[in-house]
Each structure stands twice: as structure tokens, then as C-alpha cells.
């Protein structure tokens, strides 16, 4: 297939590029092109020329500044939203104009907000909090492509666990020093997926006829307590500590919501369409991420 990818230099984009080896890949980049397959674009200044998508079988959009690792002041919250919604709208309009058959667009499990122990699936409405509203605007920005008849898939991605993943890069050193522990009471769910399952699912969706939202999460939901226990087991370290919610908020501000609450998310669409995860549990995913090269 001929696939146009925006956001290919990020963690997921890099892994997806590896998984799509053998396909004809065109990369949309913000910098001056260095390779033959790169085309410069600036979604914040101008529309994308639909001619760039001539002959493309699909567009994949993974654009967006990081959610974790930064305090969410008002300026950064605006940047979080803009870096997702604006490129999505520009790409959706180009897909519509070019008649491209498919658009796979990033989204996130922030759609669901805090659902306690209630299991949710792709039919669950967006939460009314900041992340829920941001994800709603993000997914709504694909409207032009959907109205033009393109097959639009919205990838609601959980915490990705793989070699070098942003979450593990921050947590692993803490656990190795024997100062790791659960966040708050540990009963909140931490939606996860292994990197190799995420890339396999993305390729599966590119080659399928699935459309609409898809929960890119593992098949067995895990609480923060279970995640902490699994991390400790894989690294052979104790993890007896409890990081109180107030301490997490003091360090990370509003961004601490990513670890202090969550939802029990079912990957119903993947399962119903026959996708088989390789990593069934969070322990499987962490074992592969921490012990073996990709």
C-alpha cells in the first residue's frame, strides 16, 4: 500500500514505520526534508495540497504534543488541544478533497475519563472533563473525511508499554532504586497496551474494513496496584511505597490525572473483528518491554 504518515518521528510513529516496512511510505514532516520520501507541511499555516495524497491508500495521523511529563497550565492545555485538532482537521479536509479511501487518526483513552469499576467500550460517550472534551474535539475534526465517504478509524490509545516507552522511561529508574509504588489507593485502572500489539493492531486496521473508534488497549484490564506489582516482579525489586494523590499533584499538577484515575476499557472492536493480542496481561507486556529487545 501507499501510506502517508503524519507524526512518524514520535514513539508510535517510529514503531509503525518499522512494522510497515515493504509498503510505500510518504512522511509529512515539519522540518526541511532530508529523505526522498519526506514532504514538508505546516498544518498551522496552510491547507495540505490534496495532490500530495494522489495514489495514497491511507493516511495515518499521529500528531500531538506529549500529554505526560509536563504541568498543564492554561497555555500548555491549549497547545495539547491545538496540536491534535488542527493537524487532524487539515488532513481530513485533504483526504476528502483527494478521495483517499482511509484515514487512521490518533485519539486517546482520555475520552473515557474516570469510570471507576464500570467497564466501557467504544460506544461509551466522551467524559465531560478536560481530556474527554479534548478527545471529542480531536475525533470530531475528522468530520470532513467521514462526510466524503472515507473509512475513518479513531485510535483510542492507552499507555503503551514497550522498549523505551515514555511511561517506562520515567518509572523504571524509580523502581530500580526500590522507591517505586502505587499511586493513591491503586484501585484506579491503568489502560495499557504493548507496543508490538499496538503496531500489529494498527497494521490490522489499515488492512481491514473497520471504521469508527477503536480501543487500542490490552485484553485484560489492570489496576494501578496490579501494574505496580508486575513492574516490581519484572525488575526483581520491592515496591512497597504509596505515592499519595496530593504528592503526585504537587509534582505534576493537573497532569497527575493520568495516573490517579482511569477506566476499565474493553477492546471490543478489535476482539469482535478477530484481532489477537500477543500480550494478554500487563505482566506479559512489561516482561517483553523490559527484558527483550524489540
mmCIF file of C-alpha atoms in Angstrom:
data_model
loop_
_atom_site.group_PDB
_atom_site.id
_atom_site.type_symbol
_atom_site.label_atom_id
_atom_site.label_comp_id
_atom_site.label_asym_id
_atom_site.label_seq_id
_atom_site.Cartn_x
_atom_site.Cartn_y
_atom_site.Cartn_z
ATOM 1 C CA UNK A 1 0.000 0.000 0.000
ATOM 2 C CA UNK A 2 0.919 3.659 -0.378
ATOM 3 C CA UNK A 3 0.547 5.210 3.068
ATOM 4 C CA UNK A 4 1.012 8.844 4.051
ATOM 5 C CA UNK A 5 2.010 9.304 7.712
ATOM 6 C CA UNK A 6 1.997 12.466 9.828
ATOM 7 C CA UNK A 7 3.713 12.247 13.203
ATOM 8 C CA UNK A 8 6.068 9.494 12.058
ATOM 9 C CA UNK A 9 9.005 10.678 14.172
ATOM 10 C CA UNK A 10 7.299 10.040 17.526
ATOM 11 C CA UNK A 11 7.437 6.868 19.599
ATOM 12 C CA UNK A 12 4.429 5.223 17.945
ATOM 13 C CA UNK A 13 5.210 6.609 14.510
ATOM 14 C CA UNK A 14 8.734 5.184 14.554
ATOM 15 C CA UNK A 15 7.452 1.747 15.580
ATOM 16 C CA UNK A 16 4.704 1.832 12.942
ATOM 17 C CA UNK A 17 7.220 2.746 10.237
ATOM 18 C CA UNK A 18 9.192 -0.391 11.162
ATOM 19 C CA UNK A 19 6.035 -2.515 11.062
ATOM 20 C CA UNK A 20 5.121 -1.165 7.611
ATOM 21 C CA UNK A 21 8.458 -1.987 6.033
ATOM 22 C CA UNK A 22 7.860 -3.034 2.426
ATOM 23 C CA UNK A 23 4.988 -0.599 1.895
ATOM 24 C CA UNK A 24 5.381 2.692 0.022
ATOM 25 C CA UNK A 25 5.566 5.258 2.835
ATOM 26 C CA UNK A 26 5.363 9.039 2.481
ATOM 27 C CA UNK A 27 6.242 11.059 5.591
ATOM 28 C CA UNK A 28 4.767 14.509 6.241
ATOM 29 C CA UNK A 29 7.388 16.427 8.220
ATOM 30 C CA UNK A 30 7.673 19.903 9.723
ATOM 31 C CA UNK A 31 11.419 20.211 9.078
ATOM 32 C CA UNK A 32 13.266 20.602 5.806
ATOM 33 C CA UNK A 33 13.006 17.223 4.017
ATOM 34 C CA UNK A 34 16.116 15.051 4.357
ATOM 35 C CA UNK A 35 14.870 11.912 2.602
ATOM 36 C CA UNK A 36 13.197 11.215 -0.733
ATOM 37 C CA UNK A 37 10.000 10.036 0.960
ATOM 38 C CA UNK A 38 9.580 13.215 3.061
ATOM 39 C CA UNK A 39 7.274 16.119 2.196
ATOM 40 C CA UNK A 40 7.211 19.300 4.236
ATOM 41 C CA UNK A 41 3.919 20.613 5.589
ATOM 42 C CA UNK A 42 2.743 23.164 8.132
ATOM 43 C CA UNK A 43 -0.847 22.489 9.192
ATOM 44 C CA UNK A 44 -0.883 25.632 11.356
ATOM 45 C CA UNK A 45 -0.330 27.932 8.372
ATOM 46 C CA UNK A 46 -1.922 26.393 5.313
ATOM 47 C CA UNK A 47 -4.011 23.584 3.896
ATOM 48 C CA UNK A 48 -2.361 20.431 2.619
ATOM 49 C CA UNK A 49 -2.284 20.172 -1.165
ATOM 50 C CA UNK A 50 -4.573 17.201 -1.979
ATOM 51 C CA UNK A 51 -2.203 16.283 -4.830
ATOM 52 C CA UNK A 52 0.226 15.053 -2.153
ATOM 53 C CA UNK A 53 -2.272 12.283 -1.410
ATOM 54 C CA UNK A 54 -2.618 11.167 -5.058
ATOM 55 C CA UNK A 55 -2.486 7.381 -5.175
ATOM 56 C CA UNK A 56 -2.482 7.001 -1.396
ATOM 57 C CA UNK A 57 -4.436 4.070 0.018
ATOM 58 C CA UNK A 58 -4.472 5.522 3.537
ATOM 59 C CA UNK A 59 -3.376 8.429 5.684
ATOM 60 C CA UNK A 60 -2.197 7.852 9.270
ATOM 61 C CA UNK A 61 -2.195 10.829 11.639
ATOM 62 C CA UNK A 62 -0.286 10.504 14.921
ATOM 63 C CA UNK A 63 0.312 14.217 15.579
ATOM 64 C CA UNK A 64 0.169 15.711 19.082
ATOM 65 C CA UNK A 65 2.473 17.093 21.754
ATOM 66 C CA UNK A 66 3.071 14.829 24.798
ATOM 67 C CA UNK A 67 0.367 14.690 27.469
ATOM 68 C CA UNK A 68 2.579 13.357 30.266
ATOM 69 C CA UNK A 69 5.742 14.856 31.703
ATOM 70 C CA UNK A 70 4.566 18.469 31.660
ATOM 71 C CA UNK A 71 2.471 20.565 34.016
ATOM 72 C CA UNK A 72 -0.825 21.528 32.441
ATOM 73 C CA UNK A 73 -1.011 25.291 32.718
ATOM 74 C CA UNK A 74 -3.576 27.020 30.520
ATOM 75 C CA UNK A 75 -1.048 27.695 27.749
ATOM 76 C CA UNK A 76 0.027 24.042 27.559
ATOM 77 C CA UNK A 77 -3.561 22.790 27.657
ATOM 78 C CA UNK A 78 -4.290 24.946 24.609
ATOM 79 C CA UNK A 79 -1.205 23.503 22.929
ATOM 80 C CA UNK A 80 -2.298 19.931 23.730
ATOM 81 C CA UNK A 81 -5.630 20.545 22.013
ATOM 82 C CA UNK A 82 -4.318 22.566 19.068
ATOM 83 C CA UNK A 83 -1.553 20.067 18.238
ATOM 84 C CA UNK A 84 -4.204 17.388 17.828
ATOM 85 C CA UNK A 85 -7.253 19.123 16.444
ATOM 86 C CA UNK A 86 -5.619 21.379 13.825
ATOM 87 C CA UNK A 87 -3.492 18.737 12.017
ATOM 88 C CA UNK A 88 -6.446 16.346 12.116
ATOM 89 C CA UNK A 89 -8.768 18.882 10.502
ATOM 90 C CA UNK A 90 -6.211 19.760 7.812
ATOM 91 C CA UNK A 91 -5.584 16.096 6.976
ATOM 92 C CA UNK A 92 -9.293 15.219 6.992
ATOM 93 C CA UNK A 93 -10.002 18.018 4.524
ATOM 94 C CA UNK A 94 -7.151 16.862 2.275
ATOM 95 C CA UNK A 95 -8.403 13.256 2.455
ATOM 96 C CA UNK A 96 -11.866 14.465 1.461
ATOM 97 C CA UNK A 97 -10.552 16.543 -1.432
ATOM 98 C CA UNK A 98 -8.260 13.784 -2.737
ATOM 99 C CA UNK A 99 -10.762 10.973 -2.304
ATOM 100 C CA UNK A 100 -8.308 8.957 -0.187
ATOM 101 C CA UNK A 101 -10.029 5.729 0.931
ATOM 102 C CA UNK A 102 -8.945 5.632 4.581
ATOM 103 C CA UNK A 103 -7.784 7.803 7.475
ATOM 104 C CA UNK A 104 -6.398 6.276 10.675
ATOM 105 C CA UNK A 105 -6.355 9.063 13.215
ATOM 106 C CA UNK A 106 -4.894 9.074 16.706
ATOM 107 C CA UNK A 107 -7.114 9.573 19.733
ATOM 108 C CA UNK A 108 -6.735 8.530 23.362
ATOM 109 C CA UNK A 109 -8.332 6.730 26.275
ATOM 110 C CA UNK A 110 -8.739 10.177 27.861
ATOM 111 C CA UNK A 111 -12.085 10.021 26.018
ATOM 112 C CA UNK A 112 -13.500 7.939 28.895
ATOM 113 C CA UNK A 113 -12.375 9.947 31.922
ATOM 114 C CA UNK A 114 -12.738 8.371 35.362
ATOM 115 C CA UNK A 115 -15.239 5.498 35.214
ATOM 116 C CA UNK A 116 -14.211 3.704 38.441
ATOM 117 C CA UNK A 117 -15.049 -0.021 38.052
ATOM 118 C CA UNK A 118 -17.605 0.367 35.262
ATOM 119 C CA UNK A 119 -16.405 -1.361 32.091
ATOM 120 C CA UNK A 120 -16.631 0.799 28.982
ATOM 121 C CA UNK A 121 -16.301 0.143 25.259
ATOM 122 C CA UNK A 122 -16.284 2.169 22.056
ATOM 123 C CA UNK A 123 -19.981 3.036 22.387
ATOM 124 C CA UNK A 124 -19.447 4.938 25.661
ATOM 125 C CA UNK A 125 -19.876 8.741 25.347
ATOM 126 C CA UNK A 126 -16.971 11.102 25.982
ATOM 127 C CA UNK A 127 -16.328 12.298 29.522
ATOM 128 C CA UNK A 128 -17.145 15.901 30.384
ATOM 129 C CA UNK A 129 -13.678 16.674 31.785
ATOM 130 C CA UNK A 130 -10.746 18.376 30.022
ATOM 131 C CA UNK A 131 -9.340 15.235 28.377
ATOM 132 C CA UNK A 132 -12.774 13.980 27.396
ATOM 133 C CA UNK A 133 -13.636 17.277 25.717
ATOM 134 C CA UNK A 134 -10.226 17.391 24.037
ATOM 135 C CA UNK A 135 -10.661 13.877 22.633
ATOM 136 C CA UNK A 136 -14.170 14.749 21.444
ATOM 137 C CA UNK A 137 -12.861 17.792 19.553
ATOM 138 C CA UNK A 138 -9.982 15.688 18.202
ATOM 139 C CA UNK A 139 -12.249 12.972 16.837
ATOM 140 C CA UNK A 140 -14.814 15.470 15.560
ATOM 141 C CA UNK A 141 -12.056 17.085 13.489
ATOM 142 C CA UNK A 142 -12.138 14.008 11.185
ATOM 143 C CA UNK A 143 -15.625 15.050 10.040
ATOM 144 C CA UNK A 144 -14.678 16.176 6.512
ATOM 145 C CA UNK A 145 -13.118 12.800 5.693
ATOM 146 C CA UNK A 146 -16.111 10.894 7.064
ATOM 147 C CA UNK A 147 -18.581 13.050 5.147
ATOM 148 C CA UNK A 148 -16.623 12.430 1.947
ATOM 149 C CA UNK A 149 -17.019 8.680 2.428
ATOM 150 C CA UNK A 150 -13.541 7.803 3.652
ATOM 151 C CA UNK A 151 -13.153 4.952 6.115
ATOM 152 C CA UNK A 152 -12.113 6.765 9.290
ATOM 153 C CA UNK A 153 -10.657 4.846 12.243
ATOM 154 C CA UNK A 154 -10.087 6.669 15.530
ATOM 155 C CA UNK A 155 -7.355 5.031 17.599
ATOM 156 C CA UNK A 156 -8.161 5.477 21.309
ATOM 157 C CA UNK A 157 -4.746 4.526 22.622
ATOM 158 C CA UNK A 158 -3.890 3.608 26.215
ATOM 159 C CA UNK A 159 -0.493 3.696 27.931
ATOM 160 C CA UNK A 160 1.887 1.980 25.507
ATOM 161 C CA UNK A 161 4.377 -0.410 27.121
ATOM 162 C CA UNK A 162 7.440 -1.185 25.048
ATOM 163 C CA UNK A 163 11.202 -0.739 24.944
ATOM 164 C CA UNK A 164 11.927 2.931 25.557
ATOM 165 C CA UNK A 165 8.285 3.914 26.043
ATOM 166 C CA UNK A 166 7.808 7.315 27.716
ATOM 167 C CA UNK A 167 5.942 5.865 30.717
ATOM 168 C CA UNK A 168 8.507 3.150 31.419
ATOM 169 C CA UNK A 169 11.418 5.518 30.843
ATOM 170 C CA UNK A 170 10.157 7.554 33.805
ATOM 171 C CA UNK A 171 9.043 4.726 36.076
ATOM 172 C CA UNK A 172 11.715 2.050 35.585
ATOM 173 C CA UNK A 173 14.591 4.014 37.202
ATOM 174 C CA UNK A 174 12.388 4.722 40.222
ATOM 175 C CA UNK A 175 11.524 1.045 40.632
ATOM 176 C CA UNK A 176 15.153 0.000 40.157
ATOM 177 C CA UNK A 177 16.066 2.252 43.098
ATOM 178 C CA UNK A 178 13.449 0.429 45.211
ATOM 179 C CA UNK A 179 11.362 3.570 45.654
ATOM 180 C CA UNK A 180 8.547 2.609 43.306
ATOM 181 C CA UNK A 181 4.979 2.145 44.433
ATOM 182 C CA UNK A 182 1.361 2.536 43.571
ATOM 183 C CA UNK A 183 -0.347 5.874 43.035
ATOM 184 C CA UNK A 184 -3.073 6.677 45.539
ATOM 185 C CA UNK A 185 -5.082 3.648 46.594
ATOM 186 C CA UNK A 186 -4.027 1.756 43.457
ATOM 187 C CA UNK A 187 -7.577 0.722 42.614
ATOM 188 C CA UNK A 188 -7.843 3.004 39.586
ATOM 189 C CA UNK A 189 -7.442 1.314 36.215
ATOM 190 C CA UNK A 190 -4.390 1.999 34.073
ATOM 191 C CA UNK A 191 -5.348 1.172 30.466
ATOM 192 C CA UNK A 192 -2.308 -0.341 28.741
ATOM 193 C CA UNK A 193 -1.239 -1.995 25.502
ATOM 194 C CA UNK A 194 2.105 -3.462 24.473
ATOM 195 C CA UNK A 195 3.974 -1.678 21.700
ATOM 196 C CA UNK A 196 4.037 -4.754 19.494
ATOM 197 C CA UNK A 197 0.268 -5.203 19.902
ATOM 198 C CA UNK A 198 -0.330 -1.533 19.132
ATOM 199 C CA UNK A 199 1.649 -1.689 15.889
ATOM 200 C CA UNK A 200 0.093 -5.027 14.912
ATOM 201 C CA UNK A 201 -3.382 -3.622 15.574
ATOM 202 C CA UNK A 202 -2.644 -0.501 13.513
ATOM 203 C CA UNK A 203 -1.499 -2.625 10.559
ATOM 204 C CA UNK A 204 -4.529 -4.886 11.042
ATOM 205 C CA UNK A 205 -6.830 -1.851 10.885
ATOM 206 C CA UNK A 206 -5.083 -0.468 7.803
ATOM 207 C CA UNK A 207 -5.759 -3.747 6.008
ATOM 208 C CA UNK A 208 -9.330 -4.229 7.292
ATOM 209 C CA UNK A 209 -12.664 -2.570 6.599
ATOM 210 C CA UNK A 210 -13.160 -1.460 10.230
ATOM 211 C CA UNK A 211 -14.253 2.132 10.817
ATOM 212 C CA UNK A 212 -15.135 4.274 13.827
ATOM 213 C CA UNK A 213 -13.495 4.356 17.257
ATOM 214 C CA UNK A 214 -11.203 1.512 18.272
ATOM 215 C CA UNK A 215 -9.880 0.980 21.799
ATOM 216 C CA UNK A 216 -6.150 0.346 21.438
ATOM 217 C CA UNK A 217 -5.730 -1.355 24.811
ATOM 218 C CA UNK A 218 -4.743 -4.780 26.088
ATOM 219 C CA UNK A 219 -7.320 -7.548 26.522
ATOM 220 C CA UNK A 220 -7.009 -7.768 30.327
ATOM 221 C CA UNK A 221 -7.638 -4.522 32.253
ATOM 222 C CA UNK A 222 -5.161 -3.832 35.062
ATOM 223 C CA UNK A 223 -5.372 -1.579 38.071
ATOM 224 C CA UNK A 224 -2.516 0.682 39.141
ATOM 225 C CA UNK A 225 -1.884 -1.759 42.004
ATOM 226 C CA UNK A 226 -1.588 -4.688 39.558
ATOM 227 C CA UNK A 227 0.671 -2.659 37.274
ATOM 228 C CA UNK A 228 2.931 -1.788 40.210
ATOM 229 C CA UNK A 229 3.117 -5.437 41.317
ATOM 230 C CA UNK A 230 4.001 -6.517 37.777
ATOM 231 C CA UNK A 231 6.704 -3.851 37.407
ATOM 232 C CA UNK A 232 8.257 -4.957 40.691
ATOM 233 C CA UNK A 233 8.186 -8.619 39.604
ATOM 234 C CA UNK A 234 9.816 -7.952 36.235
ATOM 235 C CA UNK A 235 12.563 -5.784 37.761
ATOM 236 C CA UNK A 236 13.001 -8.018 40.839
ATOM 237 C CA UNK A 237 12.554 -5.079 43.175
ATOM 238 C CA UNK A 238 10.188 -4.421 46.072
ATOM 239 C CA UNK A 239 7.614 -1.701 45.542
ATOM 240 C CA UNK A 240 6.067 -1.118 48.972
ATOM 241 C CA UNK A 241 5.546 2.610 48.731
ATOM 242 C CA UNK A 242 2.351 4.547 48.232
ATOM 243 C CA UNK A 243 2.567 7.858 46.386
ATOM 244 C CA UNK A 244 -0.323 9.921 47.769
ATOM 245 C CA UNK A 245 -2.536 11.740 45.325
ATOM 246 C CA UNK A 246 -1.610 15.124 46.787
ATOM 247 C CA UNK A 247 2.095 14.398 46.228
ATOM 248 C CA UNK A 248 1.540 13.420 42.612
ATOM 249 C CA UNK A 249 -0.487 16.577 42.026
ATOM 250 C CA UNK A 250 2.219 18.684 43.702
ATOM 251 C CA UNK A 251 4.823 17.345 41.253
ATOM 252 C CA UNK A 252 2.759 17.018 38.083
ATOM 253 C CA UNK A 253 -0.179 19.333 38.658
ATOM 254 C CA UNK A 254 -3.325 18.511 36.703
ATOM 255 C CA UNK A 255 -1.338 16.054 34.554
ATOM 256 C CA UNK A 256 -1.333 13.676 37.540
ATOM 257 C CA UNK A 257 -4.849 12.704 36.485
ATOM 258 C CA UNK A 258 -3.192 10.296 34.018
ATOM 259 C CA UNK A 259 -2.062 8.051 36.896
ATOM 260 C CA UNK A 260 -4.593 8.840 39.622
ATOM 261 C CA UNK A 261 -7.703 7.788 37.769
ATOM 262 C CA UNK A 262 -8.715 5.726 34.781
ATOM 263 C CA UNK A 263 -11.271 3.474 33.174
ATOM 264 C CA UNK A 264 -11.785 -0.251 32.732
ATOM 265 C CA UNK A 265 -11.684 -0.301 28.948
ATOM 266 C CA UNK A 266 -12.717 -3.211 26.751
ATOM 267 C CA UNK A 267 -11.068 -3.518 23.287
ATOM 268 C CA UNK A 268 -14.398 -4.726 21.920
ATOM 269 C CA UNK A 269 -13.929 -3.693 18.276
ATOM 270 C CA UNK A 270 -10.537 -5.389 17.957
ATOM 271 C CA UNK A 271 -11.831 -8.563 19.587
ATOM 272 C CA UNK A 272 -15.033 -8.698 17.533
ATOM 273 C CA UNK A 273 -13.062 -8.286 14.306
ATOM 274 C CA UNK A 274 -10.695 -11.146 15.099
ATOM 275 C CA UNK A 275 -7.567 -9.341 16.251
ATOM 276 C CA UNK A 276 -5.466 -11.497 18.598
ATOM 277 C CA UNK A 277 -3.225 -9.754 21.139
ATOM 278 C CA UNK A 278 0.191 -11.297 21.722
ATOM 279 C CA UNK A 279 0.441 -9.869 25.238
ATOM 280 C CA UNK A 280 -2.584 -10.955 27.244
ATOM 281 C CA UNK A 281 -1.662 -9.348 30.569
ATOM 282 C CA UNK A 282 0.203 -6.298 31.782
ATOM 283 C CA UNK A 283 2.870 -8.660 33.162
ATOM 284 C CA UNK A 284 3.385 -10.116 29.669
ATOM 285 C CA UNK A 285 3.732 -6.639 28.198
ATOM 286 C CA UNK A 286 6.178 -5.442 30.849
ATOM 287 C CA UNK A 287 8.242 -8.618 30.615
ATOM 288 C CA UNK A 288 8.669 -8.135 26.875
ATOM 289 C CA UNK A 289 9.304 -4.400 27.200
ATOM 290 C CA UNK A 290 11.893 -4.613 29.984
ATOM 291 C CA UNK A 291 13.741 -7.818 29.210
ATOM 292 C CA UNK A 292 13.894 -8.304 25.475
ATOM 293 C CA UNK A 293 14.889 -6.100 22.552
ATOM 294 C CA UNK A 294 12.129 -5.152 20.149
#
